[in-house]
Coordinates of C-alpha atoms in Angstrom, one line a residue:
Chain D
M63 CA 10.7 4.2 -28.1
H64 CA 10.6 3.2 -32.0
K65 CA 10.5 -0.5 -31.3
L66 CA 7.5 -0.1 -29.3
G67 CA 4.7 0.2 -32.1
W68 CA 1.1 -0.2 -30.7
L69 CA 2.4 -0.6 -27.1
R70 CA 2.7 3.1 -27.3
V71 CA -1.0 2.9 -26.8
P72 CA -1.2 1.4 -23.2
L73 CA 1.8 3.2 -22.1
I74 CA 0.7 6.8 -22.6
G75 CA -2.4 5.8 -21.9
T76 CA -1.9 4.6 -18.6
Y77 CA 0.4 7.8 -17.8
A78 CA -2.5 10.1 -18.7
F79 CA -4.8 8.0 -16.7
L80 CA -2.5 8.3 -13.7
Y81 CA -1.4 11.9 -14.0
I82 CA -4.7 13.7 -15.5
P83 CA -6.6 13.9 -12.2
I84 CA -3.7 14.9 -10.3
A85 CA -2.7 17.5 -12.7
V86 CA -6.5 19.0 -12.9
L87 CA -6.5 19.1 -9.1
V88 CA -3.3 21.1 -9.1
V89 CA -4.7 23.3 -11.8
M90 CA -8.0 23.9 -9.8
S91 CA -6.1 24.9 -6.6
F92 CA -4.8 28.2 -8.5
N93 CA -8.6 28.8 -9.8
A94 CA -10.0 32.3 -8.6
S95 CA -13.8 31.1 -8.2
K96 CA -15.4 29.8 -5.3
N97 CA -16.9 27.2 -7.6
P98 CA -14.3 24.3 -7.7
F99 CA -15.5 23.4 -11.4
T100 CA -15.3 26.7 -13.6
W101 CA -12.0 28.2 -14.2
T102 CA -12.3 32.0 -13.9
G103 CA -8.6 33.0 -13.3
F104 CA -5.3 32.5 -11.7
S105 CA -5.2 33.3 -7.8
T106 CA -3.2 32.0 -4.9
Q107 CA -5.7 32.9 -2.3
W108 CA -6.7 29.3 -1.5
Y109 CA -3.1 29.1 -0.5
S110 CA -3.3 31.7 1.8
A111 CA -6.9 30.5 3.0
L112 CA -4.9 27.2 4.3
F113 CA -2.8 29.1 6.7
N114 CA -5.5 31.0 8.4
N115 CA -7.6 27.6 8.8
D116 CA -7.2 26.8 12.5
L117 CA -8.3 23.1 11.8
I118 CA -5.7 22.6 9.1
R119 CA -3.0 24.0 11.1
Q120 CA -3.8 22.0 14.2
G121 CA -4.1 18.8 11.8
F122 CA -0.5 19.8 10.2
V123 CA 1.5 20.0 13.8
N124 CA -0.6 16.7 14.6
T125 CA 0.4 15.1 11.6
M126 CA 4.0 16.3 12.1
I127 CA 4.3 14.7 15.7
V128 CA 3.2 11.6 14.5
A129 CA 5.3 11.3 11.4
V130 CA 8.4 12.6 13.0
G131 CA 8.0 10.1 16.2
A132 CA 6.9 7.2 13.7
T133 CA 10.0 7.9 11.2
I134 CA 12.8 7.8 14.2
L135 CA 11.3 4.7 16.0
A136 CA 10.8 2.9 13.0
T137 CA 13.8 3.3 11.3
I138 CA 15.8 2.5 14.4
L139 CA 13.7 -0.9 15.0
G140 CA 13.3 -1.6 11.4
T141 CA 17.0 -1.3 10.7
L142 CA 18.1 -3.5 13.5
L143 CA 15.3 -5.9 12.6
A144 CA 16.6 -6.0 8.9
I145 CA 20.1 -6.9 10.3
G146 CA 18.9 -9.6 12.4
V147 CA 16.7 -11.1 9.8
A148 CA 19.2 -10.9 6.8
R149 CA 22.3 -11.9 9.0
Y150 CA 21.2 -14.0 11.9
F151 CA 18.0 -15.6 11.0
R152 CA 18.3 -16.4 7.0
S153 CA 14.6 -17.8 7.6
T154 CA 11.8 -16.9 4.8
V155 CA 9.4 -17.4 7.4
V156 CA 11.0 -14.7 10.0
E157 CA 11.6 -12.7 6.8
A158 CA 7.7 -13.1 6.0
Y159 CA 6.8 -12.2 9.4
S160 CA 8.6 -9.1 9.8
L161 CA 7.4 -7.8 6.6
A162 CA 3.8 -8.8 7.0
P163 CA 2.5 -5.3 8.5
A164 CA 3.3 -3.8 5.1
I165 CA 1.1 -6.4 3.2
I166 CA -1.9 -7.0 5.9
P167 CA -5.0 -5.1 4.7
D168 CA -4.7 -1.3 6.4
L169 CA -8.3 -2.2 7.5
V170 CA -7.7 -5.5 8.9
L171 CA -4.9 -4.0 11.1
A172 CA -6.7 -1.0 11.9
I173 CA -9.5 -3.0 13.7
G174 CA -7.0 -5.1 15.3
L175 CA -5.3 -2.3 16.8
L176 CA -8.5 -0.5 17.9
A177 CA -9.4 -3.8 19.7
F178 CA -6.2 -4.4 21.1
F179 CA -6.0 -0.8 22.6
S180 CA -9.5 -0.6 24.2
L181 CA -8.6 -4.2 25.7
I182 CA -5.3 -3.2 27.4
G183 CA -6.7 0.2 28.1
V184 CA -4.9 2.5 26.1
T185 CA -6.7 5.7 25.5
L186 CA -7.0 6.5 21.7
S187 CA -4.8 9.7 21.0
L188 CA -2.0 10.8 18.9
F189 CA 0.3 8.4 20.8
S190 CA -1.9 5.3 19.8
V191 CA -1.8 6.5 16.4
L192 CA 2.2 6.5 16.7
L193 CA 2.4 3.1 17.8
A194 CA 0.1 2.1 14.8
H195 CA 2.2 4.0 12.2
V196 CA 5.6 2.5 13.9
V197 CA 4.3 -1.4 12.9
F198 CA 3.7 -0.7 9.3
G199 CA 6.8 1.8 9.2
M200 CA 9.1 -0.7 10.4
A201 CA 8.2 -3.1 7.9
F202 CA 8.8 -1.0 5.2
V203 CA 12.2 0.2 6.6
A204 CA 13.3 -3.4 7.1
A205 CA 12.3 -4.3 3.6
V206 CA 14.3 -1.8 2.2
V207 CA 17.4 -2.2 4.2
I208 CA 17.3 -6.0 3.6
A209 CA 17.5 -5.2 0.1
R210 CA 20.4 -3.3 0.6
I211 CA 22.2 -5.9 2.7
G212 CA 21.4 -8.2 0.0
Q213 CA 23.7 -5.6 -2.0
T214 CA 26.5 -5.2 0.4
D215 CA 29.6 -7.3 1.0
S216 CA 30.0 -8.3 4.5
S217 CA 33.8 -9.0 4.3
L218 CA 34.6 -5.6 5.4
E219 CA 32.8 -6.2 8.6
E220 CA 34.7 -9.6 8.8
A221 CA 38.2 -7.5 8.4
S222 CA 37.0 -5.0 11.1
R223 CA 36.5 -7.7 13.6
D224 CA 39.8 -9.6 12.5
L225 CA 41.8 -6.4 12.8
G226 CA 40.7 -6.2 16.4
A227 CA 37.7 -3.7 16.4
S228 CA 34.9 -4.7 19.0
A229 CA 31.5 -5.8 17.6
F230 CA 29.9 -2.2 19.0
T231 CA 32.6 -0.2 16.8
T232 CA 32.2 -2.5 13.7
F233 CA 28.5 -1.9 13.8
F234 CA 28.7 1.9 14.1
R235 CA 31.9 2.6 11.9
I236 CA 31.5 -0.2 9.1
T237 CA 27.8 -1.8 9.3
L238 CA 25.9 1.4 9.7
P239 CA 27.7 3.6 7.0
S240 CA 27.4 0.8 4.4
L241 CA 23.8 0.6 4.9
A242 CA 23.0 4.1 5.1
P243 CA 21.4 4.9 1.8
G244 CA 18.9 2.0 2.7
I245 CA 18.2 3.5 6.1
I246 CA 17.6 7.0 4.8
A247 CA 15.3 5.5 2.0
G248 CA 13.6 3.7 4.5
A249 CA 13.2 6.6 6.7
L250 CA 12.0 9.0 3.8
L251 CA 9.5 6.4 2.8
V252 CA 8.0 5.8 6.4
F253 CA 7.6 9.6 6.9
T254 CA 5.6 10.1 3.4
L255 CA 3.4 6.9 4.4
S256 CA 2.8 8.3 7.9
L257 CA 2.2 11.7 6.6
D258 CA -0.6 10.4 4.2
E259 CA -2.0 7.4 6.3
F260 CA -5.7 7.4 6.5
V261 CA -7.6 4.2 7.6
V262 CA -5.2 3.0 10.4
T263 CA -5.2 6.7 11.7
Y264 CA -9.0 6.7 11.4
F265 CA -9.4 3.9 13.6
T266 CA -6.8 4.6 16.4
N267 CA -6.8 8.4 16.7
G268 CA -9.0 10.2 19.3
P269 CA -11.6 12.8 18.6
T270 CA -9.5 15.7 19.3
T271 CA -6.3 15.2 17.7
P272 CA -7.3 15.0 13.7
T273 CA -4.3 14.7 11.7
L274 CA -4.2 16.1 7.9
P275 CA -5.7 13.1 6.0
I276 CA -8.9 13.0 8.7
V277 CA -9.0 16.7 8.3
I278 CA -9.2 16.3 4.6
Y279 CA -11.8 13.3 5.1
S280 CA -14.0 15.4 7.2
M281 CA -13.9 18.0 4.8
V282 CA -14.5 15.8 1.4
R283 CA -17.4 14.5 3.1
F284 CA -19.1 18.0 2.9
G285 CA -18.2 18.5 -0.7
V286 CA -15.2 20.0 -2.9
T287 CA -14.1 23.3 -1.8
P288 CA -11.2 25.0 -3.7
E289 CA -9.1 25.4 -0.2
I290 CA -8.9 21.4 -0.3
N291 CA -7.4 21.6 -3.6
A292 CA -4.9 23.9 -2.4
L293 CA -4.0 21.5 0.4
A294 CA -4.4 18.3 -1.8
A295 CA -1.7 20.1 -4.2
L296 CA 0.8 21.0 -1.3
L297 CA 0.7 17.3 -0.1
L298 CA 1.3 15.9 -3.5
L299 CA 4.2 18.0 -3.6
V300 CA 5.6 16.9 -0.7
S301 CA 5.1 13.3 -1.0
F302 CA 6.6 13.5 -4.7
T303 CA 9.6 15.2 -3.5
I304 CA 10.1 12.9 -0.9
V305 CA 10.0 9.9 -2.7
I306 CA 12.0 11.0 -5.5
S307 CA 14.7 11.5 -3.2
A308 CA 14.4 8.4 -1.5
Q309 CA 14.5 6.8 -5.1
R310 CA 17.7 8.9 -6.0
I311 CA 19.4 8.1 -2.8
T312 CA 19.1 4.2 -3.5
R313 CA 19.9 4.3 -7.1
L314 CA 22.9 7.0 -6.6
T315 CA 24.6 4.4 -4.6
D316 CA 23.5 1.3 -6.6
S317 CA 26.1 2.7 -9.2
V318 CA 28.9 3.1 -6.7
Chain F
M98 CA 29.6 -12.0 10.0
S99 CA 28.0 -15.6 10.1
T100 CA 31.0 -17.2 8.4
T101 CA 32.9 -18.4 11.8
T102 CA 36.5 -17.9 12.5
P103 CA 38.2 -20.9 12.6
T104 CA 39.2 -20.7 16.2
S105 CA 35.9 -20.6 17.6
G106 CA 34.2 -23.8 17.7
R107 CA 30.3 -24.3 16.8
G108 CA 29.2 -23.4 20.2
A109 CA 30.5 -20.0 20.2
A110 CA 29.2 -19.7 16.5
R111 CA 25.7 -20.5 17.7
R112 CA 25.8 -18.3 20.8
R113 CA 26.8 -15.3 18.6
A114 CA 24.0 -16.1 16.2
L115 CA 21.5 -16.1 19.2
I116 CA 22.9 -12.9 20.6
G117 CA 22.7 -11.5 17.1
R118 CA 19.1 -12.6 16.5
T119 CA 18.0 -11.2 20.0
V120 CA 19.7 -7.9 19.9
F121 CA 19.0 -7.1 16.3
A122 CA 15.7 -8.8 15.6
G123 CA 14.4 -9.4 19.2
P124 CA 12.9 -5.4 19.7
G125 CA 11.3 -5.5 15.8
L126 CA 9.7 -8.8 16.4
I127 CA 8.2 -8.3 19.8
Y128 CA 7.0 -5.0 18.4
I129 CA 5.3 -6.8 15.5
T130 CA 3.9 -9.2 17.8
A131 CA 2.4 -6.9 20.0
F132 CA 0.8 -4.5 17.6
M133 CA 0.3 -6.9 14.6
A134 CA -0.3 -10.5 15.6
I135 CA -1.7 -10.2 18.7
P136 CA -4.4 -7.4 17.6
V137 CA -5.2 -9.8 14.4
L138 CA -5.5 -13.0 16.7
L139 CA -7.7 -10.7 19.1
V140 CA -10.0 -10.1 16.1
L141 CA -10.3 -13.9 15.5
V142 CA -11.3 -14.4 19.2
Y143 CA -13.9 -11.6 19.3
S144 CA -15.6 -13.3 16.5
F145 CA -16.7 -16.2 18.6
F146 CA -18.3 -13.6 21.4
Q147 CA -21.0 -11.8 21.9
R148 CA -21.3 -8.0 21.4
G149 CA -20.7 -5.2 24.4
R150 CA -23.5 -2.6 24.6
F151 CA -21.2 0.3 23.4
G152 CA -18.7 -1.6 21.5
G153 CA -16.4 -3.9 23.0
I154 CA -17.4 -7.3 23.7
V155 CA -19.2 -9.8 26.3
W156 CA -16.8 -12.7 27.0
E157 CA -19.7 -15.5 26.4
F158 CA -18.9 -18.0 23.4
T159 CA -21.3 -18.1 20.3
F160 CA -21.4 -19.0 16.9
D161 CA -24.3 -16.4 16.2
N162 CA -21.9 -13.8 14.3
Y163 CA -20.8 -16.5 11.9
V164 CA -24.7 -17.6 11.5
R165 CA -25.7 -13.9 11.0
A166 CA -23.1 -13.4 8.2
F167 CA -25.4 -15.6 6.0
E168 CA -28.3 -13.5 6.3
P169 CA -29.3 -12.4 2.6
V170 CA -28.7 -8.7 3.2
Y171 CA -24.9 -9.8 3.9
I172 CA -24.8 -12.3 1.2
Q173 CA -25.8 -9.6 -1.2
V174 CA -23.1 -7.2 0.0
F175 CA -20.4 -10.0 -0.3
S176 CA -21.6 -10.9 -3.8
N177 CA -22.0 -7.2 -4.7
S178 CA -18.3 -6.4 -3.3
L179 CA -16.8 -9.4 -5.3
V180 CA -18.3 -8.3 -8.5
I181 CA -17.0 -4.9 -8.2
A182 CA -13.6 -5.8 -6.8
G183 CA -13.2 -8.6 -9.5
T184 CA -14.2 -6.1 -12.2
T185 CA -11.9 -3.8 -11.0
T186 CA -9.3 -6.6 -10.7
L187 CA -10.1 -7.4 -14.4
L188 CA -9.9 -3.8 -15.6
A189 CA -6.7 -3.2 -13.7
L190 CA -4.7 -6.3 -15.2
L191 CA -6.0 -5.5 -18.9
I192 CA -4.6 -1.7 -18.4
G193 CA -1.6 -2.7 -16.3
Y194 CA -0.4 -6.0 -18.3
P195 CA 0.4 -4.0 -21.7
T196 CA 1.7 -1.4 -19.8
A197 CA 4.2 -3.5 -17.8
Y198 CA 5.1 -5.0 -21.2
A199 CA 5.6 -2.0 -23.1
I200 CA 7.8 -0.6 -20.0
A201 CA 10.0 -4.0 -20.0
K202 CA 10.6 -3.2 -23.8
L203 CA 11.8 0.3 -23.1
P204 CA 15.5 1.2 -23.2
A205 CA 17.0 0.6 -19.8
R206 CA 17.8 4.2 -18.9
W207 CA 14.2 4.8 -19.5
R208 CA 12.9 1.8 -17.8
T209 CA 13.5 3.1 -14.3
V210 CA 11.9 6.5 -14.9
A211 CA 8.8 4.7 -16.2
L212 CA 8.8 2.8 -13.3
V213 CA 9.3 5.5 -10.7
M214 CA 6.5 7.2 -12.4
V215 CA 4.2 4.3 -12.1
V216 CA 4.8 4.1 -8.3
L217 CA 4.9 7.9 -7.8
P218 CA 1.3 8.3 -7.2
F219 CA 0.9 5.2 -4.9
W220 CA 3.0 6.9 -2.5
T221 CA 0.5 10.1 -2.3
N222 CA -2.4 10.4 -0.1
F223 CA -5.0 8.1 -1.0
L224 CA -7.8 10.3 -0.1
I225 CA -6.5 13.2 -2.5
R226 CA -6.5 10.6 -5.4
T227 CA -10.0 9.7 -4.7
Y228 CA -11.1 13.5 -4.2
A229 CA -9.4 14.2 -7.6
W230 CA -12.3 12.0 -8.9
I231 CA -14.8 13.7 -7.9
I232 CA -13.9 16.8 -9.4
L233 CA -13.4 15.0 -12.7
L234 CA -16.9 12.9 -12.7
N235 CA -19.0 15.7 -11.1
S236 CA -21.8 17.0 -13.4
E237 CA -20.1 20.1 -13.7
G238 CA -16.7 18.8 -13.8
P239 CA -14.2 18.8 -16.8
I240 CA -15.1 15.2 -18.0
N241 CA -19.1 16.3 -18.5
S242 CA -18.3 19.5 -19.6
S243 CA -16.2 18.5 -22.5
L244 CA -18.4 15.7 -23.5
V245 CA -21.4 18.6 -23.7
D246 CA -19.1 20.8 -25.7
A247 CA -18.2 18.2 -28.2
G248 CA -21.7 17.6 -28.6
I249 CA -21.4 14.1 -27.7
I250 CA -24.1 14.5 -24.8
S251 CA -26.9 17.6 -24.6
A252 CA -26.8 17.7 -20.7
P253 CA -24.7 16.4 -17.9
I254 CA -24.6 12.8 -17.2
G255 CA -24.7 11.1 -13.6
L256 CA -21.3 9.8 -13.7
L257 CA -20.3 10.2 -10.0
Y258 CA -22.3 8.2 -7.2
T259 CA -22.5 5.4 -9.6
P260 CA -20.8 1.7 -9.4
G261 CA -18.9 2.6 -12.3
A262 CA -17.4 5.6 -10.4
V263 CA -16.4 3.2 -7.4
I264 CA -14.5 0.9 -10.1
V265 CA -12.8 3.7 -11.6
G266 CA -11.7 4.8 -8.2
L267 CA -10.3 1.6 -7.2
V268 CA -8.5 0.9 -10.5
Y269 CA -6.7 4.3 -10.0
A270 CA -5.8 3.5 -6.5
Y271 CA -4.3 0.1 -7.3
L272 CA -3.3 0.3 -10.6
P273 CA 0.5 0.5 -9.7
L274 CA 0.3 -2.7 -7.7
V275 CA -0.5 -4.6 -10.8
I276 CA 2.2 -3.1 -13.0
L277 CA 5.1 -3.6 -10.7
P278 CA 4.5 -7.3 -10.1
V279 CA 3.7 -8.0 -13.7
Y280 CA 6.7 -6.0 -14.7
A281 CA 9.1 -8.1 -12.7
S282 CA 7.6 -11.3 -14.0
I283 CA 8.0 -10.5 -17.8
E284 CA 11.3 -9.0 -16.9
R285 CA 12.8 -12.3 -15.7
L286 CA 11.2 -14.2 -18.6
D287 CA 13.6 -16.2 -20.7
R288 CA 13.3 -14.6 -23.9
Q289 CA 14.7 -17.4 -25.9
L290 CA 11.6 -19.2 -25.0
V291 CA 9.5 -16.8 -27.0
E292 CA 12.2 -16.6 -29.9
A293 CA 12.2 -20.5 -29.8
A294 CA 8.4 -20.4 -30.2
G295 CA 8.9 -17.9 -32.9
N296 CA 11.6 -19.8 -34.8
L297 CA 9.0 -23.0 -34.7
G298 CA 6.8 -21.2 -36.5
A299 CA 4.3 -19.5 -33.7
S300 CA 2.8 -16.4 -34.9
R301 CA 3.5 -13.5 -32.4
A302 CA 0.0 -14.0 -30.9
R303 CA 0.4 -17.5 -30.7
A304 CA 3.8 -17.2 -28.9
F305 CA 2.5 -14.5 -26.6
F306 CA -0.5 -16.7 -25.3
D307 CA 1.4 -20.0 -25.3
V308 CA 4.4 -19.0 -24.1
T309 CA 4.7 -15.5 -22.6
L310 CA 1.3 -15.1 -20.8
P311 CA 1.4 -18.5 -19.1
L312 CA 4.9 -17.8 -18.0
T313 CA 4.1 -14.5 -16.3
L314 CA 1.2 -15.9 -14.4
P315 CA 2.7 -15.6 -10.9
G316 CA 3.2 -12.0 -11.6
V317 CA -0.1 -11.5 -12.8
M318 CA -1.7 -13.5 -9.8
I319 CA 0.4 -11.3 -7.1
G320 CA -1.0 -8.2 -9.3
A321 CA -4.4 -9.5 -9.2
I322 CA -4.5 -10.2 -5.2
F323 CA -2.9 -6.9 -4.6
V324 CA -5.9 -5.1 -6.4
F325 CA -8.6 -7.6 -5.4
V326 CA -8.0 -7.9 -1.6
P327 CA -7.6 -4.2 -0.8
S328 CA -10.6 -3.2 -3.2
L329 CA -12.9 -5.4 -1.0
G330 CA -11.7 -3.7 2.1
N331 CA -11.7 -0.3 0.8
F332 CA -14.4 1.8 2.4
V333 CA -13.3 5.4 1.2
V334 CA -13.8 4.9 -2.6
P335 CA -17.5 3.2 -2.1
E336 CA -18.3 6.3 0.2
L337 CA -16.7 8.9 -1.6
L338 CA -17.3 8.0 -5.2
G339 CA -20.1 5.8 -4.6
G340 CA -22.0 8.3 -2.9
G341 CA -22.8 5.4 -0.1
K342 CA -25.0 3.8 -2.6
T343 CA -22.7 1.1 -3.2
V344 CA -21.9 -0.9 -0.1
M345 CA -18.5 -3.4 0.0
V346 CA -17.4 -5.6 2.7
G347 CA -15.2 -2.6 3.7
N348 CA -18.2 -0.1 4.5
L349 CA -19.6 -2.9 6.6
I350 CA -16.8 -3.7 8.6
R351 CA -16.3 0.1 9.2
D352 CA -19.8 0.6 10.3
Q353 CA -19.9 -2.6 12.6
F354 CA -16.9 -1.0 14.4
L355 CA -17.7 2.5 14.3
E356 CA -21.3 3.0 14.3
A357 CA -23.2 -0.2 15.1
R358 CA -20.7 -0.8 17.7
D359 CA -20.8 -4.5 17.1
W360 CA -17.1 -5.3 17.0
P361 CA -17.7 -9.5 17.0
F362 CA -19.8 -9.5 13.8
G363 CA -17.3 -6.6 12.1
A364 CA -14.4 -9.4 13.3
V365 CA -16.4 -12.3 11.4
L366 CA -16.4 -9.7 8.1
A367 CA -12.7 -8.8 8.7
L368 CA -11.9 -12.6 8.8
F369 CA -13.5 -13.2 5.5
V370 CA -11.0 -10.5 4.0
I371 CA -8.3 -12.1 5.6
S372 CA -9.2 -15.9 4.8
L373 CA -9.6 -14.8 0.9
L374 CA -6.0 -13.1 1.1
V375 CA -4.5 -16.4 2.7
I376 CA -6.4 -18.7 0.1
L377 CA -5.4 -16.4 -3.0
F378 CA -1.5 -16.4 -1.6
A379 CA -1.7 -20.3 -1.3
M380 CA -3.0 -20.6 -4.9
Q381 CA -0.6 -18.1 -6.3
A382 CA 2.1 -20.3 -4.5
A383 CA 1.1 -23.5 -5.9
I384 CA 0.6 -22.3 -9.5
S385 CA 4.0 -20.4 -9.5
R386 CA 5.6 -23.6 -8.5
R387 CA 3.9 -25.3 -11.2
I388 CA 4.7 -22.7 -13.6
N389 CA 8.6 -22.4 -12.7
G390 CA 8.8 -26.1 -13.0
T391 CA 7.3 -25.7 -16.8
G392 CA 9.3 -23.0 -17.5
K393 CA 12.2 -24.7 -16.5
R394 CA 11.8 -27.9 -18.3
M395 CA 10.8 -25.7 -21.3
S396 CA 14.3 -24.0 -21.2
S397 CA 16.4 -27.2 -20.6
R398 CA 14.5 -28.4 -23.8
A399 CA 15.1 -25.3 -25.9

C-alpha cells in the first residue's frame, strides 16, 4: 500500500463511490420512519412487511421458478458447449458465437426475442422468460468452463481411454469431476444473473407473472418506500453471497 | 482427446471430432441460433416492413422506417444520447483508469480482493443500484441535507431528474466494465518498456503518456465500448433518474416496442445500436493489432 502514493485517491474514491450508495440503501431499510429519507430509529418492520406483501411473495416464487429452471438448463447446455468448443472446434469464430449472448446488448436480445416469440406463436409467460434466460446464462457458463478447460490437463482423459474406459465412463468419471469447480461457479453466476435480470424479462414476460425485478420496477416508478429498501437489501445480500462463493470455488481450486 | 492414437487413421480422428462437435457443442449452438441469432436477424428483417396495427408487422416491403429515423425529432434523440453516453464513457475512463492502475500496483494477494470488490456490485440487481441513487440525489436525501447542514447551499437543489443524474447513474452502473479490461491491459504491459523510457531520461509523466497509455489503449477501448454501447441502450436510468425528461435511444426503442407498437421503426433504432457496437469493435480490433505490433517492435528493440 505504501508505494501507491497519490494513487490511493482514485482507489479509495472508487470504492467509496461503488459502496456508499449500497450502504445507504441497506441502512435506510432499517429505518423506523415511513419517510424513506429521515432516520428516526432502528426497526425491522419493513422486513416483516415484505413477507406479508402478496405481490412480493408471488414475485419471489416466479423468480425462483425461472432462476432454478434457467440454471439447470443453462448449466447443462453451457458445459457441453464449452467442451465442444474448447476440445473439438478450436475455432475463435465458434467460440465468439457461443459467448455472443453474454455480450449482445440486453435490449437488442429482448426485442429480438419478443419479435421471435410473437412470430412463432409462443405466449409470453414464465416459460418464455425461462427460454430467454437460458440463452445468456448458457454463454456465461460456457465462458467459465472454457477458462477451466484451459487450466486442466487432458492427459488424464487420454490415460483413461488408453486403459480401456469407454468414452461414456471417461466423461463422467474424469472429464466432469475435473471441470466441476468451473461448472459450479458458472451455475451460481447464472442463478444470480437470472435472479436479477430485468430488461429481457420485461420484454418476454406475460402480464400476470411478474418476477421480483419487475415488481421492484413497478414499485420504484411510484416512488421510494422503505419496503423497497428492505427487499433491495435482501436481494443484495443474496447476490453478494452467491458471487463471493462462486469466486472462492474457482480460486480455491486454482491453487490445487 | 484431440491427439489421435497412433493406431487410428486420419479418417477416424476426423469422425471422432465430428461426433464430439455434434454431441457436445450441437445442442448449445442450435439453442443460440434459435434464441439469439434468428431473433436478432428478425429485427433486421422487420426493419424493412410495415407496422401492424397492434404491434407485429405487415409483410409489405418499405424503406420508410429508415427515412423516418432522419426526422429532426429522432436526430435530436440520437445526438442527445451520443452526448450523454459519450460523457458517461469519458467520466468512467477518468475514474476507471487510475483505479485500474492503482489495483495493478497492489501486492498480489490484495489484487484479487480489490478486483472482486470492483465486480461485486456489477452482479447485483441493476434496478436496485439505480434506485439507490434516487435516495441519494433526492431533495430530501443525504447529499442535499449534508450540503445544507454544511452551509454550502441554503436550500436543497434539484439533483434528481437532470441529465447529470442520468450520467452519474450510468457511470455507477458500468464503471466495473471499464476497470476490468483496463486492468488486464496494464497487467499485461511489459514493464521493461516503461523502465527503459525512464532510463533514457523520460520523466514519469512522459513515460506514462508516451509508453504506458498508448500500449494500454486496446484495453481502454474495450472498456469504452462496454460503457458506451449499453449506456445508449439503457432505458431504466434515464427514466428513473432523468424523470423521463432525458430521452435516449433505449427509451425510444422500448416505447416503439411496448407502447407505440411500431416494431419496424423500433427495429431500425435497435440496428443503430448494433451497428455502432460492430463498428466500434472493428475499430478496437484494428487499433489493438497495430499497437501489439508496435509493442513487440519496441520490446525487441529495448
